[in-house]
Tab-separated table of C-alpha atoms in Angstrom:
chain	number	residue	atom	x	y	z
Z	135	UNK	CA	87.961	115.799	122.269
Z	136	UNK	CA	87.085	113.619	119.433
Z	137	UNK	CA	83.311	113.051	118.522
Z	138	UNK	CA	81.421	109.686	119.334
Z	139	UNK	CA	80.289	107.760	116.428
Z	140	UNK	CA	76.652	108.778	117.157
Z	141	UNK	CA	77.756	112.366	117.358
Z	142	UNK	CA	79.900	112.308	114.247
Z	143	UNK	CA	76.816	110.875	112.125
Z	144	UNK	CA	74.400	113.732	113.437
Z	145	UNK	CA	77.054	116.316	112.599
Z	146	UNK	CA	77.687	114.937	109.204
Z	147	UNK	CA	73.741	115.250	108.653
Z	148	UNK	CA	73.570	118.893	110.057
Z	149	UNK	CA	76.772	119.983	107.945
Z	150	UNK	CA	76.221	122.164	104.996
Z	151	UNK	CA	79.549	123.528	103.818
Z	152	UNK	CA	82.483	120.786	103.263
Z	153	UNK	CA	85.914	122.220	101.749
Z	154	UNK	CA	88.446	120.191	100.103
Z	155	UNK	CA	92.039	121.195	101.170
Z	156	UNK	CA	93.633	119.846	97.990
Z	157	UNK	CA	97.248	120.901	98.849
Z	158	UNK	CA	98.533	121.803	95.573
Z	159	UNK	CA	95.518	124.302	94.979
Z	160	UNK	CA	95.749	126.354	98.332
Z	161	UNK	CA	97.162	129.811	97.929
Z	162	UNK	CA	97.909	130.155	101.616
Z	163	UNK	CA	99.154	127.222	103.946
Z	164	UNK	CA	97.082	124.495	104.092
Z	165	UNK	CA	96.651	125.290	108.050
Z	166	UNK	CA	95.799	128.984	107.450
Z	167	UNK	CA	93.543	128.033	104.779
Z	168	UNK	CA	91.734	125.613	107.030
Z	169	UNK	CA	91.422	127.999	110.030
Z	170	UNK	CA	90.014	130.582	107.783
Z	171	UNK	CA	87.606	128.225	105.934
Z	172	UNK	CA	86.258	127.139	109.347
Z	173	UNK	CA	86.022	130.831	110.595
Z	174	UNK	CA	83.952	131.375	107.183
Z	175	UNK	CA	81.342	128.369	108.234
Z	176	UNK	CA	83.134	125.296	106.877
Z	177	UNK	CA	81.771	122.190	108.600
Z	178	UNK	CA	83.764	119.540	107.245
Z	179	UNK	CA	87.485	119.656	105.962
Z	180	UNK	CA	88.956	117.083	103.924
Z	181	UNK	CA	92.729	116.319	103.360
Z	182	UNK	CA	93.688	115.827	99.883
Z	183	UNK	CA	97.145	115.346	98.459
Z	184	UNK	CA	97.836	112.657	95.823
Z	185	UNK	CA	101.126	113.920	94.756
Z	186	UNK	CA	102.458	115.298	97.836
Z	187	UNK	CA	105.318	113.579	99.634
Z	188	UNK	CA	104.311	110.906	102.298
Z	189	UNK	CA	105.954	112.725	105.139
Z	190	UNK	CA	104.283	116.268	104.396
Z	191	UNK	CA	100.941	114.383	103.858
Z	192	UNK	CA	101.041	112.575	107.344
Z	193	UNK	CA	102.412	115.819	108.985
Z	194	UNK	CA	99.442	117.689	107.612
Z	195	UNK	CA	97.166	115.258	108.857
Z	196	UNK	CA	98.236	115.334	112.208
Z	197	UNK	CA	98.258	119.248	112.231
Z	198	UNK	CA	94.837	119.447	110.645
Z	199	UNK	CA	93.599	116.818	113.125
Z	200	UNK	CA	94.624	118.827	116.287
Z	201	UNK	CA	93.060	122.071	114.764
Z	202	UNK	CA	89.796	120.338	113.780
Z	203	UNK	CA	89.405	118.799	117.165
Z	204	UNK	CA	89.931	122.084	118.911
Z	205	UNK	CA	87.373	123.789	116.908
Z	206	UNK	CA	84.723	121.047	116.520
Z	207	UNK	CA	85.098	120.607	112.591
Z	208	UNK	CA	84.653	117.120	110.975
Z	209	UNK	CA	87.884	115.908	109.645
Z	210	UNK	CA	88.208	113.824	106.751
Z	211	UNK	CA	91.073	112.020	104.805
Z	212	UNK	CA	90.970	111.246	101.156
Z	213	UNK	CA	91.719	107.649	99.904
Z	214	UNK	CA	94.201	106.833	102.731
Z	215	UNK	CA	92.590	104.592	105.525
Z	216	UNK	CA	96.184	104.289	107.142
Z	217	UNK	CA	96.540	107.781	107.521
Z	218	UNK	CA	92.737	108.005	108.645
Z	219	UNK	CA	93.885	105.851	111.510
Z	220	UNK	CA	96.965	107.167	112.350
Z	221	UNK	CA	95.826	110.698	112.666
Z	222	UNK	CA	92.757	109.650	114.228
Z	223	UNK	CA	90.641	111.595	111.655
Z	224	UNK	CA	86.800	111.339	111.561
Z	225	UNK	CA	86.749	109.639	108.539
Z	226	UNK	CA	87.550	108.316	105.185
Z	227	UNK	CA	86.245	109.128	101.765
Z	228	UNK	CA	86.643	106.975	98.616
Z	229	UNK	CA	86.382	107.184	95.116
Z	230	UNK	CA	84.612	104.784	92.552
Z	231	UNK	CA	88.071	103.260	91.547
Z	232	UNK	CA	89.245	103.177	95.071
Z	233	UNK	CA	88.820	100.110	97.567
Z	234	UNK	CA	85.374	98.740	98.115
Z	235	UNK	CA	83.525	100.050	101.033
Z	236	UNK	CA	83.402	96.647	102.648
Z	237	UNK	CA	87.434	96.779	102.833
Z	238	UNK	CA	87.431	100.304	103.724
Z	239	UNK	CA	85.138	99.670	106.709
Z	240	UNK	CA	87.470	96.801	107.994
Z	241	UNK	CA	90.420	98.908	107.829
Z	242	UNK	CA	89.247	102.028	109.518
Z	243	UNK	CA	86.334	100.512	111.851
Z	244	UNK	CA	82.700	101.358	112.293
Z	245	UNK	CA	83.291	104.549	114.713
Z	246	UNK	CA	84.594	106.350	111.260
Z	247	UNK	CA	82.614	108.015	108.632
Z	248	UNK	CA	83.007	106.771	105.231
Z	249	UNK	CA	81.978	108.976	102.234
Z	250	UNK	CA	81.759	107.736	98.665
Z	251	UNK	CA	81.867	109.613	95.216
Z	252	UNK	CA	79.172	109.022	93.125
Z	253	UNK	CA	78.496	110.001	89.633
Z	254	UNK	CA	75.148	108.339	88.925
Z	255	UNK	CA	72.110	107.300	90.523
Z	256	UNK	CA	72.977	103.739	90.336
Z	257	UNK	CA	76.172	104.315	91.992
Z	258	UNK	CA	74.448	106.455	95.049
Z	259	UNK	CA	72.241	103.391	95.348
Z	260	UNK	CA	74.959	101.057	95.692
Z	261	UNK	CA	76.890	103.420	98.205
Z	262	UNK	CA	73.855	103.526	100.120
Z	263	UNK	CA	73.381	100.102	100.173
Z	264	UNK	CA	76.862	99.067	101.177
Z	265	UNK	CA	76.705	101.453	104.268
Z	266	UNK	CA	78.233	104.686	103.308
Z	267	UNK	CA	77.691	107.617	105.792
Z	268	UNK	CA	77.543	110.292	103.086
Z	269	UNK	CA	77.698	110.891	99.545
Z	270	UNK	CA	79.652	113.339	97.204
Z	271	UNK	CA	77.519	113.636	93.899
Z	272	UNK	CA	79.012	114.910	90.871
Z	273	UNK	CA	81.060	116.638	89.159
Z	274	UNK	CA	78.033	118.907	88.897
Z	275	UNK	CA	79.570	121.484	86.504
Z	276	UNK	CA	83.111	120.903	84.821
Z	277	UNK	CA	86.352	121.233	86.975
Z	278	UNK	CA	89.842	120.435	86.663
Z	279	UNK	CA	89.910	118.380	89.906
Z	280	UNK	CA	87.592	115.777	88.158
Z	281	UNK	CA	88.871	116.354	84.520
Z	282	UNK	CA	88.346	112.666	83.695
Z	283	UNK	CA	84.842	112.616	84.885
Z	284	UNK	CA	81.952	114.035	82.787
Z	285	UNK	CA	80.016	116.481	84.358
Z	286	UNK	CA	76.381	115.171	85.618
Z	287	UNK	CA	74.481	118.373	85.846
Z	288	UNK	CA	71.682	119.392	88.306
Z	289	UNK	CA	69.537	116.427	87.121
Z	290	UNK	CA	71.411	114.077	89.087
Z	291	UNK	CA	70.628	116.224	92.304
Z	292	UNK	CA	67.017	115.752	91.764
Z	293	UNK	CA	67.189	112.046	91.378
Z	294	UNK	CA	69.543	111.810	94.397
Z	295	UNK	CA	67.217	114.207	96.474
Z	296	UNK	CA	64.128	112.155	95.805
Z	297	UNK	CA	65.446	108.734	96.414
Z	298	UNK	CA	68.905	108.636	98.695
Z	299	UNK	CA	68.218	109.200	102.472
Z	300	UNK	CA	71.783	109.377	103.637
Z	301	UNK	CA	73.499	113.007	103.484
Z	302	UNK	CA	74.838	113.849	100.180
Z	303	UNK	CA	77.261	116.918	99.151
Z	304	UNK	CA	76.798	118.170	95.636
Z	305	UNK	CA	80.426	118.552	94.312
Z	306	UNK	CA	82.182	119.942	91.204
Z	307	UNK	CA	82.661	123.252	89.912
Z	308	UNK	CA	80.339	125.127	92.592
Z	309	UNK	CA	81.008	128.588	93.432
Z	310	UNK	CA	78.870	131.638	94.252
Z	311	UNK	CA	77.670	132.195	90.854
Z	312	UNK	CA	75.942	129.006	90.268
Z	313	UNK	CA	75.406	127.461	93.711
Z	314	UNK	CA	71.925	128.925	93.507
Z	315	UNK	CA	71.059	126.377	90.520
Z	316	UNK	CA	72.545	123.267	92.623
Z	317	UNK	CA	70.218	124.336	95.701
Z	318	UNK	CA	67.191	124.775	93.430
Z	319	UNK	CA	67.818	121.488	92.150
Z	320	UNK	CA	67.472	119.927	95.830
Z	321	UNK	CA	70.725	120.045	97.390
Z	322	UNK	CA	71.084	121.237	101.077
Z	323	UNK	CA	74.865	120.235	101.152
Z	324	UNK	CA	78.012	121.498	98.987
Z	325	UNK	CA	81.286	120.598	98.734
Z	326	UNK	CA	83.939	122.810	97.150
Z	327	UNK	CA	87.748	123.358	96.622
Z	328	UNK	CA	88.979	125.857	94.460
Z	329	UNK	CA	86.026	128.380	95.298
Z	330	UNK	CA	87.506	128.643	98.667
Z	331	UNK	CA	91.011	127.198	98.915
Z	332	UNK	CA	92.056	129.061	95.951
Z	333	UNK	CA	90.782	132.376	96.408
Z	334	UNK	CA	92.684	135.200	97.910
Z	335	UNK	CA	90.236	135.803	100.527
Z	336	UNK	CA	89.355	132.538	101.814
Z	337	UNK	CA	87.403	133.731	104.800
Z	338	UNK	CA	85.307	135.995	102.654
Z	339	UNK	CA	84.878	133.108	99.959
Z	340	UNK	CA	83.742	130.586	102.695
Z	341	UNK	CA	81.268	133.259	104.437
Z	342	UNK	CA	79.763	134.103	100.706
Z	343	UNK	CA	78.845	130.394	100.144
Z	344	UNK	CA	77.465	130.095	103.485
Z	345	UNK	CA	75.351	133.126	103.086
Z	346	UNK	CA	74.034	131.419	99.826
Z	347	UNK	CA	73.112	127.889	101.918
Z	348	UNK	CA	71.302	130.121	104.453
Z	349	UNK	CA	69.145	131.655	101.878
């Protein structure tokens, strides 16, 4: 059973570990990666596949929706409002170079979560003012998945934690070796990709990050 918009907004506030299922970075199948990540403690899964054939992306979206609905995890689609609606996903995530949030909201409706990537305090303020449900703040550290964006460092986490009231996830190059720096700066939620999906043992990687988040 899908969550109501009220339940979704409560769940995103309570979420701690958000995993980006970037299709071409998954060592295992996307579905196996998703299952293991959830078993390891992931609260939110995002499907991300910019260079994946349309048919495969749509198939995976439907399969992941079934899995996340059964288990109770939040399911987000990256960049594609059409697939968000088709798969009945819980929300849509957009970047600074994608459509305006007003257009995204018009397309997916008020019952879906909308997340926005922010690389500065100004972008975070604007996203909050425009009605974003949550933010991805980063990239905190260098990362191949956002190679064109300069790392913002943990200083931005400090600013956002003081000023922004909607939930935010620190993202970008975060792993078990540097996550404590991120938490010390004021983050309580993280979003990761390679640190989980590219590992030989996805379950252990997810559990390791959850342990750090629970300290």
